[in-house]
């Protein structure tokens, strides 16, 4: 490592990631050109995302470094902060509406959505939200075809901290704040509890099956505690489905 590079930690699937000055450098993958183009298009629609800066002299992907603490280090977020995060997810989804979905990418998604029709981040979670002077979602390497419902289900479960051991009433309030920030319509609110169950179960199954096949990095993640985390989360989300449905009932005047 040179003196000008500082290794960044916390990611699981991007390879070696370093900070060089005001930039982040990471391995250039087969889909990196698509990811950078998608981010650039979102930025042109007003989404504050890390500026894509092409490749460096070593062929690495270069992105703007966004300074600040991760939401993961500050959870649980306050209800106003959760509404802010939910509104950010809505802005990303709305900006993505006019961006064509490339053919052939759907089959490459780790946790594919049914009938994907929208480009999404696919990992909008507290560990990917910088909450400094700017609030910015980072780590777009998993971007690709999905749906509003599938992407929102993961974000709502993660930001709401719907995980084993959390008091259900508090988790339901956090979930409601996040989804209110998104300004979800009645159809999305009604569909979310079942979608969150399917999404958490799918994440656990990815890790469990990877532990049998040895697929990296998911097999090691399963063994290091992520498997148990997602097993407990799946049981918790499924076991409290009625609580989530009550919390998400669309308020009067916003049903549509």
PDB file of C-alpha atoms in Angstrom:
ATOM      1  CA  UNK A   1       0.000   0.000   0.000  1.00  0.00           C
ATOM      2  CA  UNK A   2       1.392   3.375  -0.904  1.00  0.00           C
ATOM      3  CA  UNK A   3       1.440   6.273   1.534  1.00  0.00           C
ATOM      4  CA  UNK A   4      -1.311   7.962  -0.456  1.00  0.00           C
ATOM      5  CA  UNK A   5      -3.722   5.024  -0.153  1.00  0.00           C
ATOM      6  CA  UNK A   6      -5.792   4.104   2.881  1.00  0.00           C
ATOM      7  CA  UNK A   7      -7.679   0.843   2.900  1.00  0.00           C
ATOM      8  CA  UNK A   8     -11.403   1.128   3.585  1.00  0.00           C
ATOM      9  CA  UNK A   9     -13.173  -1.605   5.507  1.00  0.00           C
ATOM     10  CA  UNK A  10     -16.752  -2.697   5.910  1.00  0.00           C
ATOM     11  CA  UNK A  11     -17.607  -4.070   2.463  1.00  0.00           C
ATOM     12  CA  UNK A  12     -18.128  -7.762   1.799  1.00  0.00           C
ATOM     13  CA  UNK A  13     -18.198  -8.176  -1.956  1.00  0.00           C
ATOM     14  CA  UNK A  14     -16.224  -5.412  -3.667  1.00  0.00           C
ATOM     15  CA  UNK A  15     -12.664  -6.664  -3.265  1.00  0.00           C
ATOM     16  CA  UNK A  16      -9.943  -4.356  -1.945  1.00  0.00           C
ATOM     17  CA  UNK A  17     -11.233  -0.788  -1.616  1.00  0.00           C
ATOM     18  CA  UNK A  18      -8.949   2.166  -0.847  1.00  0.00           C
ATOM     19  CA  UNK A  19      -9.246   5.905  -0.400  1.00  0.00           C
ATOM     20  CA  UNK A  20      -6.898   8.095  -2.404  1.00  0.00           C
ATOM     21  CA  UNK A  21      -7.400  11.746  -1.526  1.00  0.00           C
ATOM     22  CA  UNK A  22     -11.009  12.657  -2.319  1.00  0.00           C
ATOM     23  CA  UNK A  23     -11.620   9.443  -4.282  1.00  0.00           C
ATOM     24  CA  UNK A  24     -12.390   5.784  -3.707  1.00  0.00           C
ATOM     25  CA  UNK A  25     -10.640   3.126  -5.809  1.00  0.00           C
ATOM     26  CA  UNK A  26     -11.965  -0.410  -6.181  1.00  0.00           C
ATOM     27  CA  UNK A  27     -11.534  -3.266  -8.675  1.00  0.00           C
ATOM     28  CA  UNK A  28     -13.091  -2.698 -12.089  1.00  0.00           C
ATOM     29  CA  UNK A  29     -15.633  -5.471 -12.664  1.00  0.00           C
ATOM     30  CA  UNK A  30     -17.503  -6.547 -15.769  1.00  0.00           C
ATOM     31  CA  UNK A  31     -20.540  -4.441 -14.769  1.00  0.00           C
ATOM     32  CA  UNK A  32     -18.633  -1.365 -13.581  1.00  0.00           C
ATOM     33  CA  UNK A  33     -19.234   0.626 -16.765  1.00  0.00           C
ATOM     34  CA  UNK A  34     -22.973   0.038 -16.416  1.00  0.00           C
ATOM     35  CA  UNK A  35     -22.900   1.004 -12.729  1.00  0.00           C
ATOM     36  CA  UNK A  36     -21.030   4.235 -13.402  1.00  0.00           C
ATOM     37  CA  UNK A  37     -23.412   5.151 -16.221  1.00  0.00           C
ATOM     38  CA  UNK A  38     -26.419   4.484 -13.979  1.00  0.00           C
ATOM     39  CA  UNK A  39     -25.019   6.651 -11.180  1.00  0.00           C
ATOM     40  CA  UNK A  40     -24.258   9.443 -13.642  1.00  0.00           C
ATOM     41  CA  UNK A  41     -27.827   9.304 -14.952  1.00  0.00           C
ATOM     42  CA  UNK A  42     -29.260   9.465 -11.434  1.00  0.00           C
ATOM     43  CA  UNK A  43     -27.066  12.477 -10.662  1.00  0.00           C
ATOM     44  CA  UNK A  44     -28.392  14.204 -13.768  1.00  0.00           C
ATOM     45  CA  UNK A  45     -31.879  13.761 -12.265  1.00  0.00           C
ATOM     46  CA  UNK A  46     -30.889  15.411  -8.992  1.00  0.00           C
ATOM     47  CA  UNK A  47     -29.917  12.372  -6.892  1.00  0.00           C
ATOM     48  CA  UNK A  48     -26.874  13.064  -4.708  1.00  0.00           C
ATOM     49  CA  UNK A  49     -24.713   9.987  -5.349  1.00  0.00           C
ATOM     50  CA  UNK A  50     -20.921   9.604  -5.440  1.00  0.00           C
ATOM     51  CA  UNK A  51     -19.615  11.111  -8.670  1.00  0.00           C
ATOM     52  CA  UNK A  52     -18.340   8.374 -11.009  1.00  0.00           C
ATOM     53  CA  UNK A  53     -14.846   9.186 -12.259  1.00  0.00           C
ATOM     54  CA  UNK A  54     -14.024   6.348 -14.641  1.00  0.00           C
ATOM     55  CA  UNK A  55     -10.810   4.321 -14.247  1.00  0.00           C
ATOM     56  CA  UNK A  56      -7.371   5.148 -12.904  1.00  0.00           C
ATOM     57  CA  UNK A  57      -3.979   4.294 -14.377  1.00  0.00           C
ATOM     58  CA  UNK A  58      -4.146   0.859 -12.734  1.00  0.00           C
ATOM     59  CA  UNK A  59      -7.535   0.107 -14.253  1.00  0.00           C
ATOM     60  CA  UNK A  60      -9.438   0.502 -11.006  1.00  0.00           C
ATOM     61  CA  UNK A  61     -12.886   2.020 -10.734  1.00  0.00           C
ATOM     62  CA  UNK A  62     -12.781   5.571  -9.369  1.00  0.00           C
ATOM     63  CA  UNK A  63     -15.593   7.277  -7.487  1.00  0.00           C
ATOM     64  CA  UNK A  64     -15.933  10.385  -5.358  1.00  0.00           C
ATOM     65  CA  UNK A  65     -15.238   9.789  -1.663  1.00  0.00           C
ATOM     66  CA  UNK A  66     -18.102  11.046   0.512  1.00  0.00           C
ATOM     67  CA  UNK A  67     -17.061  11.792   4.077  1.00  0.00           C
ATOM     68  CA  UNK A  68     -19.154  11.153   7.167  1.00  0.00           C
ATOM     69  CA  UNK A  69     -20.345   8.432   9.550  1.00  0.00           C
ATOM     70  CA  UNK A  70     -22.421   5.562   8.278  1.00  0.00           C
ATOM     71  CA  UNK A  71     -26.009   5.296   9.469  1.00  0.00           C
ATOM     72  CA  UNK A  72     -25.096   1.797  10.646  1.00  0.00           C
ATOM     73  CA  UNK A  73     -22.928   3.366  13.355  1.00  0.00           C
ATOM     74  CA  UNK A  74     -25.821   5.550  14.557  1.00  0.00           C
ATOM     75  CA  UNK A  75     -28.770   3.155  14.610  1.00  0.00           C
ATOM     76  CA  UNK A  76     -31.494   3.318  15.555  1.00  0.00           C
ATOM     77  CA  UNK A  77     -32.066   6.497  13.566  1.00  0.00           C
ATOM     78  CA  UNK A  78     -34.625   8.953  14.875  1.00  0.00           C
ATOM     79  CA  UNK A  79     -38.033   9.025  13.225  1.00  0.00           C
ATOM     80  CA  UNK A  80     -37.248  12.285  11.363  1.00  0.00           C
ATOM     81  CA  UNK A  81     -34.000  10.713  10.139  1.00  0.00           C
ATOM     82  CA  UNK A  82     -35.868   7.595   9.033  1.00  0.00           C
ATOM     83  CA  UNK A  83     -38.336   9.731   7.098  1.00  0.00           C
ATOM     84  CA  UNK A  84     -35.382  11.478   5.464  1.00  0.00           C
ATOM     85  CA  UNK A  85     -33.832   8.147   4.463  1.00  0.00           C
ATOM     86  CA  UNK A  86     -37.166   6.909   3.121  1.00  0.00           C
ATOM     87  CA  UNK A  87     -37.525  10.060   1.016  1.00  0.00           C
ATOM     88  CA  UNK A  88     -34.041   9.443  -0.413  1.00  0.00           C
ATOM     89  CA  UNK A  89     -35.053   5.953  -1.526  1.00  0.00           C
ATOM     90  CA  UNK A  90     -38.187   7.382  -3.152  1.00  0.00           C
ATOM     91  CA  UNK A  91     -36.093   9.960  -5.017  1.00  0.00           C
ATOM     92  CA  UNK A  92     -33.800   7.218  -6.353  1.00  0.00           C
ATOM     93  CA  UNK A  93     -36.749   5.125  -7.508  1.00  0.00           C
ATOM     94  CA  UNK A  94     -38.495   8.068  -9.139  1.00  0.00           C
ATOM     95  CA  UNK A  95     -35.308   9.139 -10.928  1.00  0.00           C
ATOM     96  CA  UNK A  96     -34.810   5.578 -12.172  1.00  0.00           C
ATOM     97  CA  UNK A  97     -38.231   5.467 -13.828  1.00  0.00           C
ATOM     98  CA  UNK A  98     -36.972   7.033 -17.043  1.00  0.00           C
ATOM     99  CA  UNK A  99     -33.774   4.973 -17.313  1.00  0.00           C
ATOM    100  CA  UNK A 100     -33.973   1.951 -19.651  1.00  0.00           C
ATOM    101  CA  UNK A 101     -33.375  -1.459 -18.043  1.00  0.00           C
ATOM    102  CA  UNK A 102     -30.603  -3.188 -20.045  1.00  0.00           C
ATOM    103  CA  UNK A 103     -31.451  -6.613 -21.397  1.00  0.00           C
ATOM    104  CA  UNK A 104     -29.603  -9.557 -19.916  1.00  0.00           C
ATOM    105  CA  UNK A 105     -28.932  -8.133 -16.454  1.00  0.00           C
ATOM    106  CA  UNK A 106     -31.923  -9.642 -14.660  1.00  0.00           C
ATOM    107  CA  UNK A 107     -30.375 -13.099 -14.595  1.00  0.00           C
ATOM    108  CA  UNK A 108     -27.262 -11.756 -12.869  1.00  0.00           C
ATOM    109  CA  UNK A 109     -29.030 -10.438  -9.773  1.00  0.00           C
ATOM    110  CA  UNK A 110     -28.198 -12.214  -6.516  1.00  0.00           C
ATOM    111  CA  UNK A 111     -31.767 -11.949  -5.251  1.00  0.00           C
ATOM    112  CA  UNK A 112     -33.839 -11.408  -8.388  1.00  0.00           C
ATOM    113  CA  UNK A 113     -37.211  -9.712  -8.184  1.00  0.00           C
ATOM    114  CA  UNK A 114     -40.296 -11.046  -9.901  1.00  0.00           C
ATOM    115  CA  UNK A 115     -40.908  -9.217 -13.186  1.00  0.00           C
ATOM    116  CA  UNK A 116     -38.152  -6.594 -12.727  1.00  0.00           C
ATOM    117  CA  UNK A 117     -39.036  -3.271 -14.324  1.00  0.00           C
ATOM    118  CA  UNK A 118     -36.820  -0.687 -12.585  1.00  0.00           C
ATOM    119  CA  UNK A 119     -33.104  -0.173 -12.076  1.00  0.00           C
ATOM    120  CA  UNK A 120     -32.369  -0.169  -8.336  1.00  0.00           C
ATOM    121  CA  UNK A 121     -29.432   0.002  -5.930  1.00  0.00           C
ATOM    122  CA  UNK A 122     -30.410  -3.359  -4.368  1.00  0.00           C
ATOM    123  CA  UNK A 123     -28.587  -2.710  -1.074  1.00  0.00           C
ATOM    124  CA  UNK A 124     -30.155   0.463   0.340  1.00  0.00           C
ATOM    125  CA  UNK A 125     -29.332  -0.160   3.976  1.00  0.00           C
ATOM    126  CA  UNK A 126     -27.765   1.656   6.963  1.00  0.00           C
ATOM    127  CA  UNK A 127     -24.340   0.219   6.142  1.00  0.00           C
ATOM    128  CA  UNK A 128     -24.443   2.001   2.776  1.00  0.00           C
ATOM    129  CA  UNK A 129     -25.762   5.418   3.859  1.00  0.00           C
ATOM    130  CA  UNK A 130     -23.242   8.147   4.690  1.00  0.00           C
ATOM    131  CA  UNK A 131     -24.789  10.653   7.109  1.00  0.00           C
ATOM    132  CA  UNK A 132     -22.344  13.541   7.171  1.00  0.00           C
ATOM    133  CA  UNK A 133     -22.747  17.027   5.769  1.00  0.00           C
ATOM    134  CA  UNK A 134     -24.397  15.233   2.860  1.00  0.00           C
ATOM    135  CA  UNK A 135     -26.554  12.147   3.163  1.00  0.00           C
ATOM    136  CA  UNK A 136     -25.497   9.877   0.318  1.00  0.00           C
ATOM    137  CA  UNK A 137     -25.988   6.204  -0.517  1.00  0.00           C
ATOM    138  CA  UNK A 138     -22.729   4.516  -1.505  1.00  0.00           C
ATOM    139  CA  UNK A 139     -21.634   1.093  -2.849  1.00  0.00           C
ATOM    140  CA  UNK A 140     -23.683   0.832  -6.027  1.00  0.00           C
ATOM    141  CA  UNK A 141     -21.905  -2.282  -7.355  1.00  0.00           C
ATOM    142  CA  UNK A 142     -25.012  -4.458  -6.931  1.00  0.00           C
ATOM    143  CA  UNK A 143     -27.242  -2.118  -8.953  1.00  0.00           C
ATOM    144  CA  UNK A 144     -29.472  -3.708 -11.554  1.00  0.00           C
ATOM    145  CA  UNK A 145     -33.039  -4.638 -12.475  1.00  0.00           C
ATOM    146  CA  UNK A 146     -35.546  -4.976  -9.637  1.00  0.00           C
ATOM    147  CA  UNK A 147     -38.877  -3.454  -8.588  1.00  0.00           C
ATOM    148  CA  UNK A 148     -39.929  -0.704  -6.213  1.00  0.00           C
ATOM    149  CA  UNK A 149     -41.495  -3.272  -3.901  1.00  0.00           C
ATOM    150  CA  UNK A 150     -38.493  -5.632  -3.717  1.00  0.00           C
ATOM    151  CA  UNK A 151     -35.965  -2.808  -3.217  1.00  0.00           C
ATOM    152  CA  UNK A 152     -38.191  -1.020  -0.700  1.00  0.00           C
ATOM    153  CA  UNK A 153     -38.840  -4.231   1.250  1.00  0.00           C
ATOM    154  CA  UNK A 154     -35.119  -4.652   1.907  1.00  0.00           C
ATOM    155  CA  UNK A 155     -34.562  -0.982   2.748  1.00  0.00           C
ATOM    156  CA  UNK A 156     -37.589  -0.809   5.069  1.00  0.00           C
ATOM    157  CA  UNK A 157     -36.626  -3.979   6.932  1.00  0.00           C
ATOM    158  CA  UNK A 158     -33.023  -2.821   7.305  1.00  0.00           C
ATOM    159  CA  UNK A 159     -33.676   0.781   8.343  1.00  0.00           C
ATOM    160  CA  UNK A 160     -36.582  -0.224  10.566  1.00  0.00           C
ATOM    161  CA  UNK A 161     -34.238  -2.672  12.332  1.00  0.00           C
ATOM    162  CA  UNK A 162     -36.739  -5.483  11.972  1.00  0.00           C
ATOM    163  CA  UNK A 163     -34.349  -8.051  13.417  1.00  0.00           C
ATOM    164  CA  UNK A 164     -34.458 -10.659  16.137  1.00  0.00           C
ATOM    165  CA  UNK A 165     -34.523  -9.270  19.669  1.00  0.00           C
ATOM    166  CA  UNK A 166     -35.932  -5.821  18.817  1.00  0.00           C
ATOM    167  CA  UNK A 167     -39.089  -4.698  20.680  1.00  0.00           C
ATOM    168  CA  UNK A 168     -41.852  -5.084  18.112  1.00  0.00           C
ATOM    169  CA  UNK A 169     -43.677  -1.821  18.880  1.00  0.00           C
ATOM    170  CA  UNK A 170     -40.510   0.243  18.464  1.00  0.00           C
ATOM    171  CA  UNK A 171     -39.608  -1.567  15.254  1.00  0.00           C
ATOM    172  CA  UNK A 172     -43.109  -0.976  13.897  1.00  0.00           C
ATOM    173  CA  UNK A 173     -42.804   2.769  14.602  1.00  0.00           C
ATOM    174  CA  UNK A 174     -39.454   2.900  12.816  1.00  0.00           C
ATOM    175  CA  UNK A 175     -40.890   0.994   9.869  1.00  0.00           C
ATOM    176  CA  UNK A 176     -43.840   3.377   9.664  1.00  0.00           C
ATOM    177  CA  UNK A 177     -41.556   6.441   9.768  1.00  0.00           C
ATOM    178  CA  UNK A 178     -39.370   5.115   6.963  1.00  0.00           C
ATOM    179  CA  UNK A 179     -42.305   4.178   4.733  1.00  0.00           C
ATOM    180  CA  UNK A 180     -44.036   7.491   5.473  1.00  0.00           C
ATOM    181  CA  UNK A 181     -40.846   9.216   4.317  1.00  0.00           C
ATOM    182  CA  UNK A 182     -41.036   7.216   1.108  1.00  0.00           C
ATOM    183  CA  UNK A 183     -44.667   8.362   0.788  1.00  0.00           C
ATOM    184  CA  UNK A 184     -45.714   4.863  -0.237  1.00  0.00           C
ATOM    185  CA  UNK A 185     -49.178   4.498  -1.676  1.00  0.00           C
ATOM    186  CA  UNK A 186     -51.804   2.124  -0.263  1.00  0.00           C
ATOM    187  CA  UNK A 187     -50.879  -0.714  -2.632  1.00  0.00           C
ATOM    188  CA  UNK A 188     -47.206  -0.639  -1.634  1.00  0.00           C
ATOM    189  CA  UNK A 189     -48.079  -0.447   2.062  1.00  0.00           C
ATOM    190  CA  UNK A 190     -50.357  -3.449   1.752  1.00  0.00           C
ATOM    191  CA  UNK A 191     -47.781  -5.497  -0.159  1.00  0.00           C
ATOM    192  CA  UNK A 192     -44.745  -4.645   2.004  1.00  0.00           C
ATOM    193  CA  UNK A 193     -45.195  -7.045   4.949  1.00  0.00           C
ATOM    194  CA  UNK A 194     -45.275 -10.137   2.722  1.00  0.00           C
ATOM    195  CA  UNK A 195     -42.467  -8.751   0.554  1.00  0.00           C
ATOM    196  CA  UNK A 196     -40.270  -8.161   3.608  1.00  0.00           C
ATOM    197  CA  UNK A 197     -40.805 -11.779   4.640  1.00  0.00           C
ATOM    198  CA  UNK A 198     -39.797 -13.044   1.199  1.00  0.00           C
ATOM    199  CA  UNK A 199     -36.793 -10.707   1.061  1.00  0.00           C
ATOM    200  CA  UNK A 200     -35.346 -11.680   4.442  1.00  0.00           C
ATOM    201  CA  UNK A 201     -35.941 -15.363   3.729  1.00  0.00           C
ATOM    202  CA  UNK A 202     -34.223 -14.994   0.344  1.00  0.00           C
ATOM    203  CA  UNK A 203     -31.190 -13.377   1.968  1.00  0.00           C
ATOM    204  CA  UNK A 204     -30.890 -16.169   4.504  1.00  0.00           C
ATOM    205  CA  UNK A 205     -31.263 -18.808   1.800  1.00  0.00           C
ATOM    206  CA  UNK A 206     -28.528 -17.166  -0.319  1.00  0.00           C
ATOM    207  CA  UNK A 207     -26.126 -17.371   2.611  1.00  0.00           C
ATOM    208  CA  UNK A 208     -27.184 -20.879   3.639  1.00  0.00           C
ATOM    209  CA  UNK A 209     -26.882 -22.338   0.144  1.00  0.00           C
ATOM    210  CA  UNK A 210     -23.559 -20.568  -0.371  1.00  0.00           C
ATOM    211  CA  UNK A 211     -22.220 -22.203   2.778  1.00  0.00           C
ATOM    212  CA  UNK A 212     -22.841 -25.561   1.077  1.00  0.00           C
ATOM    213  CA  UNK A 213     -21.320 -24.637  -2.278  1.00  0.00           C
ATOM    214  CA  UNK A 214     -18.490 -22.469  -0.942  1.00  0.00           C
ATOM    215  CA  UNK A 215     -19.537 -19.480  -3.068  1.00  0.00           C
ATOM    216  CA  UNK A 216     -17.549 -16.399  -2.033  1.00  0.00           C
ATOM    217  CA  UNK A 217     -18.003 -14.152  -0.192  1.00  0.00           C
ATOM    218  CA  UNK A 218     -21.361 -15.425   1.026  1.00  0.00           C
ATOM    219  CA  UNK A 219     -20.084 -18.717   2.463  1.00  0.00           C
ATOM    220  CA  UNK A 220     -17.669 -16.951   4.799  1.00  0.00           C
ATOM    221  CA  UNK A 221     -20.339 -14.389   5.704  1.00  0.00           C
ATOM    222  CA  UNK A 222     -22.662 -17.252   6.664  1.00  0.00           C
ATOM    223  CA  UNK A 223     -20.026 -18.763   8.945  1.00  0.00           C
ATOM    224  CA  UNK A 224     -19.061 -15.421  10.505  1.00  0.00           C
ATOM    225  CA  UNK A 225     -22.549 -14.691  11.857  1.00  0.00           C
ATOM    226  CA  UNK A 226     -24.482 -13.233   8.949  1.00  0.00           C
ATOM    227  CA  UNK A 227     -26.305 -16.511   8.457  1.00  0.00           C
ATOM    228  CA  UNK A 228     -27.646 -16.538  12.005  1.00  0.00           C
ATOM    229  CA  UNK A 229     -28.513 -12.836  11.780  1.00  0.00           C
ATOM    230  CA  UNK A 230     -30.647 -13.343   8.675  1.00  0.00           C
ATOM    231  CA  UNK A 231     -32.219 -16.568   9.984  1.00  0.00           C
ATOM    232  CA  UNK A 232     -33.378 -14.717  13.096  1.00  0.00           C
ATOM    233  CA  UNK A 233     -34.466 -11.705  11.028  1.00  0.00           C
ATOM    234  CA  UNK A 234     -36.557 -13.905   8.728  1.00  0.00           C
ATOM    235  CA  UNK A 235     -38.301 -15.524  11.696  1.00  0.00           C
ATOM    236  CA  UNK A 236     -38.882 -12.149  13.347  1.00  0.00           C
ATOM    237  CA  UNK A 237     -40.301 -10.473  10.237  1.00  0.00           C
ATOM    238  CA  UNK A 238     -42.583 -13.426   9.465  1.00  0.00           C
ATOM    239  CA  UNK A 239     -43.715 -13.812  13.069  1.00  0.00           C
ATOM    240  CA  UNK A 240     -44.874 -10.202  13.326  1.00  0.00           C
ATOM    241  CA  UNK A 241     -46.468  -9.718   9.906  1.00  0.00           C
ATOM    242  CA  UNK A 242     -49.747  -8.468  11.386  1.00  0.00           C
ATOM    243  CA  UNK A 243     -47.920  -5.805  13.404  1.00  0.00           C
ATOM    244  CA  UNK A 244     -46.203  -4.490  10.281  1.00  0.00           C
ATOM    245  CA  UNK A 245     -49.519  -4.431   8.410  1.00  0.00           C
ATOM    246  CA  UNK A 246     -51.164  -2.396  11.174  1.00  0.00           C
ATOM    247  CA  UNK A 247     -48.252   0.027  11.320  1.00  0.00           C
ATOM    248  CA  UNK A 248     -48.304   0.556   7.564  1.00  0.00           C
ATOM    249  CA  UNK A 249     -52.023   1.158   7.166  1.00  0.00           C
ATOM    250  CA  UNK A 250     -52.169   4.208   4.864  1.00  0.00           C
ATOM    251  CA  UNK A 251     -53.324   7.317   6.748  1.00  0.00           C
ATOM    252  CA  UNK A 252     -56.578   8.955   5.750  1.00  0.00           C
ATOM    253  CA  UNK A 253     -56.220  11.338   2.838  1.00  0.00           C
ATOM    254  CA  UNK A 254     -53.213   9.542   1.339  1.00  0.00           C
ATOM    255  CA  UNK A 255     -54.870   6.384   0.046  1.00  0.00           C
ATOM    256  CA  UNK A 256     -54.544   6.153  -3.709  1.00  0.00           C
TER     257      UNK A 256
END
